[in-house]
Amino acid sequence: MRSYLSHLECTETGETYNADEPHTLSPAAQKVLYPRYDIDAVRREVDPSVFATRPPTMWRYFELMPVRDESNIVTLGEGGTPMIRASNLERSLGARTLYIKDEGQNPTGTFKARGLSSAVSRAKELGLTKLTVPSAGNAGGALASYCARGAMECHVFMPEDAPPAAKTEAALAGSHLTLVKGLINDAGRLSREKAAELGLFDVSTLREPYRVEGKKTMGYEIVQSLEWRVPEAIIYPTGGGTGLVAMWKAFSEMECLGWIGPERPKMIVVQSTGCAPIVRAFEQGVRHAEPWENAQTIAAGIRVPVAVGDYLILDTVRESGGTAIAVTDEEILAGMREMASAEGVWSAPEGAATLVAYRKLRESGFLAPETETVLLVTGAGSKYTDVAMGA
Ligand SMILES: *Cc1c(COP(=O)(O)O)cnc(C)c1O
């Protein structure tokens, strides 16, 4: 297998950069860089039916992944999560087709595994051996785990009130864990300072170009599991928005490859009423989100007051004909109970928020009973036992 990675491209200006040297944001515009591939060559040389013949991890899409030498892959078996047909919820909600994409079945219990397997593998390939990350919790646990696996040095900066399981995970895996008074953006400042001081490479989401490639494999998996078509709507619990824009990138790659047509799912953002900067920006009709003050929610992974890729998220939601909606923590707790008792999926609070959003959007008429919808359950409830006690 070979990767068809060709270069990095600035998502704002289109300027291109050499992918085989380390980059963060685009040097000129300070915007997100996306990896690009030689799509024409992939179209000629790769038949998508080959993916089903390979081991079911996200690395089965190797040609469209940013690692050149397979021996650099740092893996714990991430990806290949099930699309569960939520037939009991279909009955109770009067829905024709509802799926749960259960990302809680990933290593480390969340879909952060995809992004960090990709980023750590690429860092290893580029000779970067000391990594740092600011995290609301799960990214820190995942980076620590993949660094342990890859025998690399790891620094993690997390809010002091991050979920206990994530703190434990990062500490047990041997990372240098710093607990920060404040939120993920405060942790980000400290992480960047430490990076400059100690020569660490900062893998903050979307500031580093390769985490998005791990998360885009969710888009490939969803489409492959529907026999190479897209669903009509995807509901996504949005923090930094990496997974949402990543799936959008995957759909656009697949259309260029001729594997799907021009149709797209409505991409739907759900946030907590305690931290909803993207929902507010969507409603205001603007392309950049103002920082959210005093962010507070039990859904730690979406307690993200500032997103560097805000313009990518908002463009995606609007182009797709989607929407953005906020739900309360009380509704999220009820959603956890509803999903677990109906389908046996003990979701993290972020994932449960998608079910709450689905119900509200059905009530408002935005989604019809027949709209084929995927609830992106981004993590397992077992990483939040403290929260679940209250459900
Ligand atoms: C990080 C995280 C999110 C948000 O993901 P983004 O791609 O940053 O928007 C959602 N759910 C869980 C469980 C997370 O850990």
Coordinates of C-alpha atoms and ligand atoms in Angstrom, one line a residue:
M1 CA 0.0 0.0 0.0
R2 CA 1.1 3.6 -0.6
S3 CA -0.2 6.9 0.6
Y4 CA -1.1 9.4 -2.2
L5 CA -0.5 12.4 0.1
S6 CA 0.8 15.2 -2.1
H7 CA 0.9 18.5 -0.1
L8 CA -0.7 20.7 2.5
E9 CA -3.2 23.5 1.5
C10 CA -4.4 26.5 3.4
T11 CA -8.1 26.3 3.8
E12 CA -8.5 30.0 3.6
T13 CA -6.0 31.1 0.9
G14 CA -5.3 27.9 -1.0
E15 CA -1.6 28.4 -0.6
T16 CA 0.3 25.1 -0.7
Y17 CA 3.1 23.8 1.6
N18 CA 5.4 20.8 1.7
A19 CA 3.8 18.0 3.6
D20 CA 7.1 16.3 4.4
E21 CA 8.1 18.9 6.9
P22 CA 6.4 19.8 10.2
H23 CA 3.6 22.4 10.0
T24 CA 1.0 23.9 12.3
L25 CA -1.3 26.7 11.0
S26 CA -0.5 28.1 7.6
P27 CA 2.4 30.5 8.1
A28 CA 0.9 33.3 6.1
A29 CA -2.8 33.4 7.1
Q30 CA -2.6 31.5 10.4
K31 CA -5.5 29.3 9.2
V32 CA -6.1 25.6 9.2
L33 CA -4.0 23.5 6.7
Y34 CA -5.5 20.4 5.1
P35 CA -3.6 17.5 3.7
R36 CA -4.3 17.0 0.0
Y37 CA -3.8 13.8 -2.1
D38 CA -3.2 13.0 -5.7
I39 CA -6.9 12.2 -6.2
D40 CA -6.6 11.6 -10.0
A41 CA -4.1 8.8 -9.3
V42 CA -6.2 7.3 -6.6
R43 CA -9.2 7.3 -8.9
R44 CA -7.2 5.4 -11.6
E45 CA -5.4 3.0 -9.3
V46 CA -7.6 2.2 -6.3
D47 CA -10.9 0.3 -6.4
P48 CA -12.8 1.1 -3.2
S49 CA -14.0 -2.5 -3.0
V50 CA -10.5 -3.3 -1.7
F51 CA -11.1 -1.7 1.6
A52 CA -13.6 -4.4 2.7
T53 CA -10.8 -7.0 2.2
R54 CA -8.5 -5.3 4.8
P55 CA -8.5 -5.5 8.6
P56 CA -11.3 -3.3 9.8
T57 CA -9.4 -0.4 11.4
M58 CA -9.3 3.2 10.0
W59 CA -5.9 2.3 8.4
R60 CA -7.7 0.3 5.8
Y61 CA -8.0 3.7 3.9
F62 CA -4.2 3.9 3.8
E63 CA -4.0 5.4 0.3
L64 CA -6.0 8.4 1.7
M65 CA -4.1 8.7 4.9
P66 CA -1.1 10.9 5.6
V67 CA 1.5 8.3 6.5
R68 CA 4.0 7.2 3.8
D69 CA 5.6 4.2 5.4
E70 CA 3.3 1.6 7.1
S71 CA 5.9 0.8 9.6
N72 CA 5.3 4.3 11.2
I73 CA 1.7 3.6 12.0
V74 CA 1.1 3.8 15.8
T75 CA -2.2 1.8 16.3
L76 CA -4.4 0.4 19.0
G77 CA -7.0 -0.9 16.5
E78 CA -8.9 2.4 16.1
G79 CA -11.8 2.8 13.7
G80 CA -14.1 0.1 12.2
T81 CA -16.8 1.0 14.8
P82 CA -20.4 -0.2 14.2
M83 CA -23.3 1.7 12.6
I84 CA -26.0 0.3 14.9
R85 CA -29.5 0.5 13.5
A86 CA -31.4 2.0 16.4
S87 CA -34.6 0.1 15.8
N88 CA -36.1 0.5 19.3
L89 CA -35.6 4.3 19.1
E90 CA -37.0 4.3 15.6
R91 CA -40.2 2.7 17.1
S92 CA -40.4 5.1 20.0
L93 CA -39.6 8.2 18.0
G94 CA -41.5 7.3 14.9
A95 CA -38.4 7.4 12.7
R96 CA -37.9 5.4 9.5
T97 CA -34.1 5.1 9.7
L98 CA -31.9 6.0 12.6
Y99 CA -28.3 4.9 13.1
I100 CA -25.9 5.2 16.0
K101 CA -22.3 5.4 14.9
D102 CA -20.8 4.1 18.2
E103 CA -17.4 5.7 18.5
G104 CA -17.3 4.6 22.2
Q105 CA -16.0 1.3 20.9
N106 CA -12.7 2.9 20.0
P107 CA -9.4 2.4 22.0
T108 CA -9.4 4.9 24.8
G109 CA -13.2 5.0 24.7
T110 CA -13.7 7.9 22.3
F111 CA -13.1 8.9 18.7
K112 CA -10.2 11.0 19.8
A113 CA -8.3 7.7 19.2
R114 CA -8.7 8.2 15.4
G115 CA -7.2 11.7 15.3
L116 CA -4.4 10.9 17.7
S117 CA -3.4 7.7 16.0
S118 CA -3.1 9.6 12.8
A119 CA -1.2 12.6 14.3
V120 CA 1.2 10.5 16.4
S121 CA 2.0 8.2 13.4
R122 CA 2.7 11.2 11.2
A123 CA 4.8 12.9 13.9
K124 CA 6.8 9.8 14.3
E125 CA 7.4 9.7 10.5
L126 CA 8.5 13.3 10.5
G127 CA 10.9 12.7 13.4
L128 CA 8.9 14.6 16.1
T129 CA 9.3 12.6 19.3
K130 CA 8.1 15.0 22.0
L131 CA 4.5 16.0 21.8
T132 CA 2.2 18.2 23.8
V133 CA -1.6 18.8 23.7
P134 CA -4.2 21.0 25.5
S135 CA -7.3 18.9 26.0
A136 CA -10.7 19.1 27.6
G137 CA -10.0 15.5 28.7
N138 CA -10.3 12.8 26.0
A139 CA -7.7 14.0 23.6
G140 CA -5.1 14.1 26.4
G141 CA -5.9 10.5 27.4
A142 CA -5.7 9.4 23.8
L143 CA -2.4 11.3 23.1
A144 CA -0.9 9.8 26.2
S145 CA -1.9 6.3 25.2
Y146 CA -0.6 6.6 21.6
C147 CA 2.6 8.2 22.8
A148 CA 3.1 5.3 25.2
R149 CA 2.4 2.9 22.3
G150 CA 4.9 4.8 20.1
A151 CA 7.5 5.2 22.9
M152 CA 7.3 9.0 22.6
E153 CA 7.4 11.8 25.1
C154 CA 4.0 13.2 26.0
H155 CA 2.8 16.4 27.7
V156 CA -0.8 17.0 28.5
F157 CA -2.5 20.2 29.7
M158 CA -6.1 19.7 31.0
P159 CA -8.6 21.7 33.1
E160 CA -8.3 20.7 36.7
D161 CA -12.0 19.7 36.6
A162 CA -11.6 17.5 33.5
P163 CA -13.4 14.1 33.8
P164 CA -11.5 11.9 36.3
A165 CA -11.2 9.0 33.9
A166 CA -9.3 11.1 31.3
K167 CA -6.9 12.4 34.0
T168 CA -6.2 8.9 35.2
E169 CA -5.8 7.7 31.7
A170 CA -3.2 10.4 30.8
A171 CA -1.4 9.8 34.1
L172 CA -1.2 6.0 33.9
A173 CA 0.1 6.2 30.4
G174 CA 3.1 8.1 31.7
S175 CA 2.4 11.6 30.3
H176 CA 3.6 14.8 32.0
L177 CA 0.2 15.9 33.1
T178 CA -0.4 19.5 34.1
L179 CA -3.8 20.4 35.5
V180 CA -4.8 24.0 34.7
K181 CA -7.1 26.4 36.4
G182 CA -9.3 27.3 33.5
L183 CA -10.6 25.8 30.2
I184 CA -9.1 24.2 27.1
N185 CA -8.1 27.5 25.6
D186 CA -6.2 28.4 28.8
A187 CA -4.5 25.0 28.6
G188 CA -3.7 25.8 25.0
R189 CA -1.7 28.9 25.9
L190 CA 0.3 26.9 28.5
S191 CA 0.9 24.0 26.0
R192 CA 2.2 26.4 23.4
E193 CA 4.5 28.1 25.9
K194 CA 5.9 24.7 27.0
A195 CA 6.3 23.7 23.4
A196 CA 8.5 26.8 22.7
E197 CA 10.5 26.3 25.9
L198 CA 11.1 22.5 25.7
G199 CA 11.0 22.0 21.9
L200 CA 7.8 20.0 22.0
F201 CA 5.5 19.7 19.0
D202 CA 1.9 20.9 19.8
V203 CA -0.8 18.6 18.3
S204 CA -3.8 20.9 19.2
T205 CA -6.7 20.0 17.0
L206 CA -6.7 21.7 13.6
R207 CA -3.6 23.6 14.5
E208 CA -1.8 20.3 13.6
P209 CA -2.8 19.1 10.1
Y210 CA -3.2 15.3 10.6
R211 CA -5.7 14.7 13.4
V212 CA -8.4 15.7 10.9
E213 CA -7.3 12.8 8.7
G214 CA -8.0 10.3 11.4
K215 CA -11.4 11.7 12.1
K216 CA -12.3 11.8 8.4
T217 CA -12.3 8.0 8.3
M218 CA -15.7 8.2 10.1
G219 CA -17.0 9.7 6.8
Y220 CA -15.5 6.9 4.8
E221 CA -16.8 4.2 7.2
I222 CA -20.4 5.7 7.2
V223 CA -20.5 5.8 3.4
Q224 CA -18.9 2.4 3.0
S225 CA -21.4 0.9 5.5
L226 CA -24.3 2.4 3.4
E227 CA -22.8 0.8 0.3
W228 CA -21.3 4.0 -1.0
R229 CA -24.0 6.5 -0.4
V230 CA -24.3 9.2 2.2
P231 CA -27.1 9.4 4.8
E232 CA -29.5 12.4 4.8
A233 CA -28.4 13.9 8.1
I234 CA -25.6 13.6 10.6
I235 CA -25.9 15.1 14.1
Y236 CA -22.5 15.9 15.7
P237 CA -21.6 17.1 19.2
T238 CA -19.3 19.9 18.4
G239 CA -16.4 21.2 20.4
G240 CA -13.5 22.1 18.1
G241 CA -15.6 20.7 15.2
T242 CA -12.8 18.5 13.9
G243 CA -14.9 15.5 13.2
L244 CA -17.6 17.4 11.5
V245 CA -15.3 19.2 9.1
A246 CA -13.3 16.0 8.7
M247 CA -16.4 14.0 7.5
W248 CA -17.2 16.9 5.1
K249 CA -13.6 16.6 3.7
A250 CA -14.1 12.9 3.3
F251 CA -17.3 13.4 1.3
S252 CA -15.7 15.9 -1.0
E253 CA -12.7 13.5 -1.6
M254 CA -15.1 10.7 -2.3
E255 CA -17.0 12.8 -4.8
C256 CA -13.8 13.7 -6.6
L257 CA -12.9 10.0 -6.6
G258 CA -16.2 9.2 -8.3
W259 CA -17.2 7.0 -5.3
I260 CA -20.3 9.0 -4.4
G261 CA -22.3 11.7 -6.2
P262 CA -22.9 15.4 -5.3
E263 CA -25.5 14.6 -2.6
R264 CA -24.6 15.5 1.0
P265 CA -26.0 14.9 4.4
K266 CA -27.4 17.9 6.4
M267 CA -24.5 18.5 8.9
I268 CA -26.1 19.3 12.3
V269 CA -24.1 20.8 15.2
V270 CA -25.3 20.2 18.7
Q271 CA -23.7 22.1 21.6
S272 CA -24.6 22.6 25.3
T273 CA -26.6 25.7 26.3
G274 CA -23.6 26.2 28.8
C275 CA -21.2 26.5 25.9
A276 CA -22.7 27.2 22.5
P277 CA -20.4 29.6 20.5
I278 CA -21.0 27.9 17.2
V279 CA -24.8 27.8 17.6
R280 CA -24.7 31.6 18.5
A281 CA -22.6 32.4 15.4
F282 CA -24.8 30.3 13.2
E283 CA -27.9 32.1 14.4
Q284 CA -26.1 35.5 14.0
G285 CA -25.2 34.6 10.4
V286 CA -21.5 35.2 10.9
R287 CA -18.5 33.1 10.0
H288 CA -16.4 33.5 13.1
A289 CA -17.6 32.7 16.6
E290 CA -16.9 35.0 19.6
P291 CA -15.4 33.2 22.6
W292 CA -18.0 31.9 25.0
E293 CA -17.7 33.3 28.5
N294 CA -17.9 31.0 31.6
A295 CA -18.3 27.8 29.7
Q296 CA -19.9 25.1 31.8
T297 CA -21.4 21.7 30.9
I298 CA -21.2 18.0 32.0
A299 CA -20.3 17.2 28.4
A300 CA -16.6 18.0 28.8
G301 CA -15.6 17.2 25.2
I302 CA -17.8 20.1 23.9
R303 CA -16.8 22.5 26.6
V304 CA -14.7 24.4 24.0
P305 CA -15.2 28.2 24.1
V306 CA -13.1 29.0 21.1
A307 CA -12.6 26.9 17.9
V308 CA -9.7 27.7 15.5
G309 CA -11.7 26.0 12.7
D310 CA -14.9 28.0 13.5
Y311 CA -15.2 29.2 9.8
L312 CA -14.8 25.6 8.5
I313 CA -17.6 24.4 10.8
L314 CA -20.0 27.2 10.0
D315 CA -19.3 27.0 6.2
T316 CA -20.0 23.2 6.4
V317 CA -23.3 23.5 8.3
R318 CA -24.5 26.2 5.9
E319 CA -23.4 24.6 2.6
S320 CA -25.0 21.3 3.8
G321 CA -28.3 22.8 4.6
G322 CA -27.8 21.8 8.2
T323 CA -28.4 23.7 11.4
A324 CA -27.0 24.2 14.9
I325 CA -28.9 23.7 18.2
A326 CA -28.1 23.9 21.9
V327 CA -29.5 21.5 24.5
T328 CA -29.3 21.6 28.3
D329 CA -27.3 19.3 30.7
E330 CA -30.6 18.0 32.1
E331 CA -31.8 17.0 28.7
I332 CA -28.4 15.4 28.0
L333 CA -28.7 13.2 31.2
A334 CA -32.2 12.2 30.1
G335 CA -30.8 11.4 26.7
M336 CA -28.1 9.1 28.2
R337 CA -30.8 7.2 30.0
E338 CA -33.0 7.0 26.9
M339 CA -30.2 5.7 24.6
A340 CA -28.9 3.2 27.1
S341 CA -32.3 1.8 28.0
A342 CA -33.6 1.7 24.4
E343 CA -30.5 0.4 22.7
G344 CA -27.9 -0.7 25.2
V345 CA -25.5 2.1 24.2
W346 CA -24.1 3.8 27.2
S347 CA -23.1 7.0 25.6
A348 CA -20.9 9.8 26.8
P349 CA -22.9 12.9 27.5
E350 CA -21.7 14.5 24.2
G351 CA -23.1 11.6 22.2
A352 CA -26.4 11.6 24.2
A353 CA -26.8 15.3 23.1
T354 CA -27.3 14.1 19.5
L355 CA -30.4 12.1 20.6
V356 CA -31.8 15.2 22.3
A357 CA -31.1 17.3 19.2
Y358 CA -32.8 14.7 17.0
R359 CA -36.0 14.8 19.0
K360 CA -36.1 18.6 19.1
L361 CA -35.4 18.8 15.3
R362 CA -38.2 16.3 14.7
E363 CA -40.5 18.4 16.9
S364 CA -39.6 21.6 15.0
G365 CA -40.1 19.8 11.7
F366 CA -36.5 20.4 10.6
L367 CA -36.1 16.7 10.3
A368 CA -38.9 14.5 8.8
P369 CA -39.7 11.0 10.1
E370 CA -38.2 9.5 7.0
T371 CA -34.9 11.5 7.1
E372 CA -32.2 8.9 7.4
T373 CA -30.1 10.2 10.3
V374 CA -26.9 9.2 11.9
L375 CA -26.3 10.1 15.6
L376 CA -22.6 10.4 16.0
V377 CA -21.9 9.0 19.5
T378 CA -18.4 10.2 20.0
G379 CA -17.5 8.4 23.2
A380 CA -18.4 5.8 25.8
G381 CA -20.4 6.7 29.0
S382 CA -17.9 4.6 31.0
K383 CA -15.4 7.5 30.7
Y384 CA -17.9 9.6 32.7
T385 CA -19.1 7.3 35.5
D386 CA -19.2 10.4 37.8
V387 CA -21.7 12.1 35.5
A388 CA -23.7 9.0 34.8
M389 CA -24.5 8.5 38.5
G390 CA -26.8 11.6 38.2
A391 CA -28.7 10.1 35.2
Ligands
LIG1 C1 -13.6 16.0 21.8 C2 -14.9 15.4 21.9 C3 -16.0 15.9 21.2 C4 -15.9 17.1 20.3 O1 -15.1 16.8 19.1 P1 -14.6 17.9 18.1 O2 -14.3 17.2 16.9 O3 -13.5 18.6 18.7 O4 -15.8 18.8 17.9 C5 -17.2 15.3 21.3 N1 -17.4 14.2 22.1 C6 -16.4 13.7 22.8 C7 -16.7 12.5 23.7 C8 -15.1 14.3 22.7 O5 -14.1 13.7 23.4

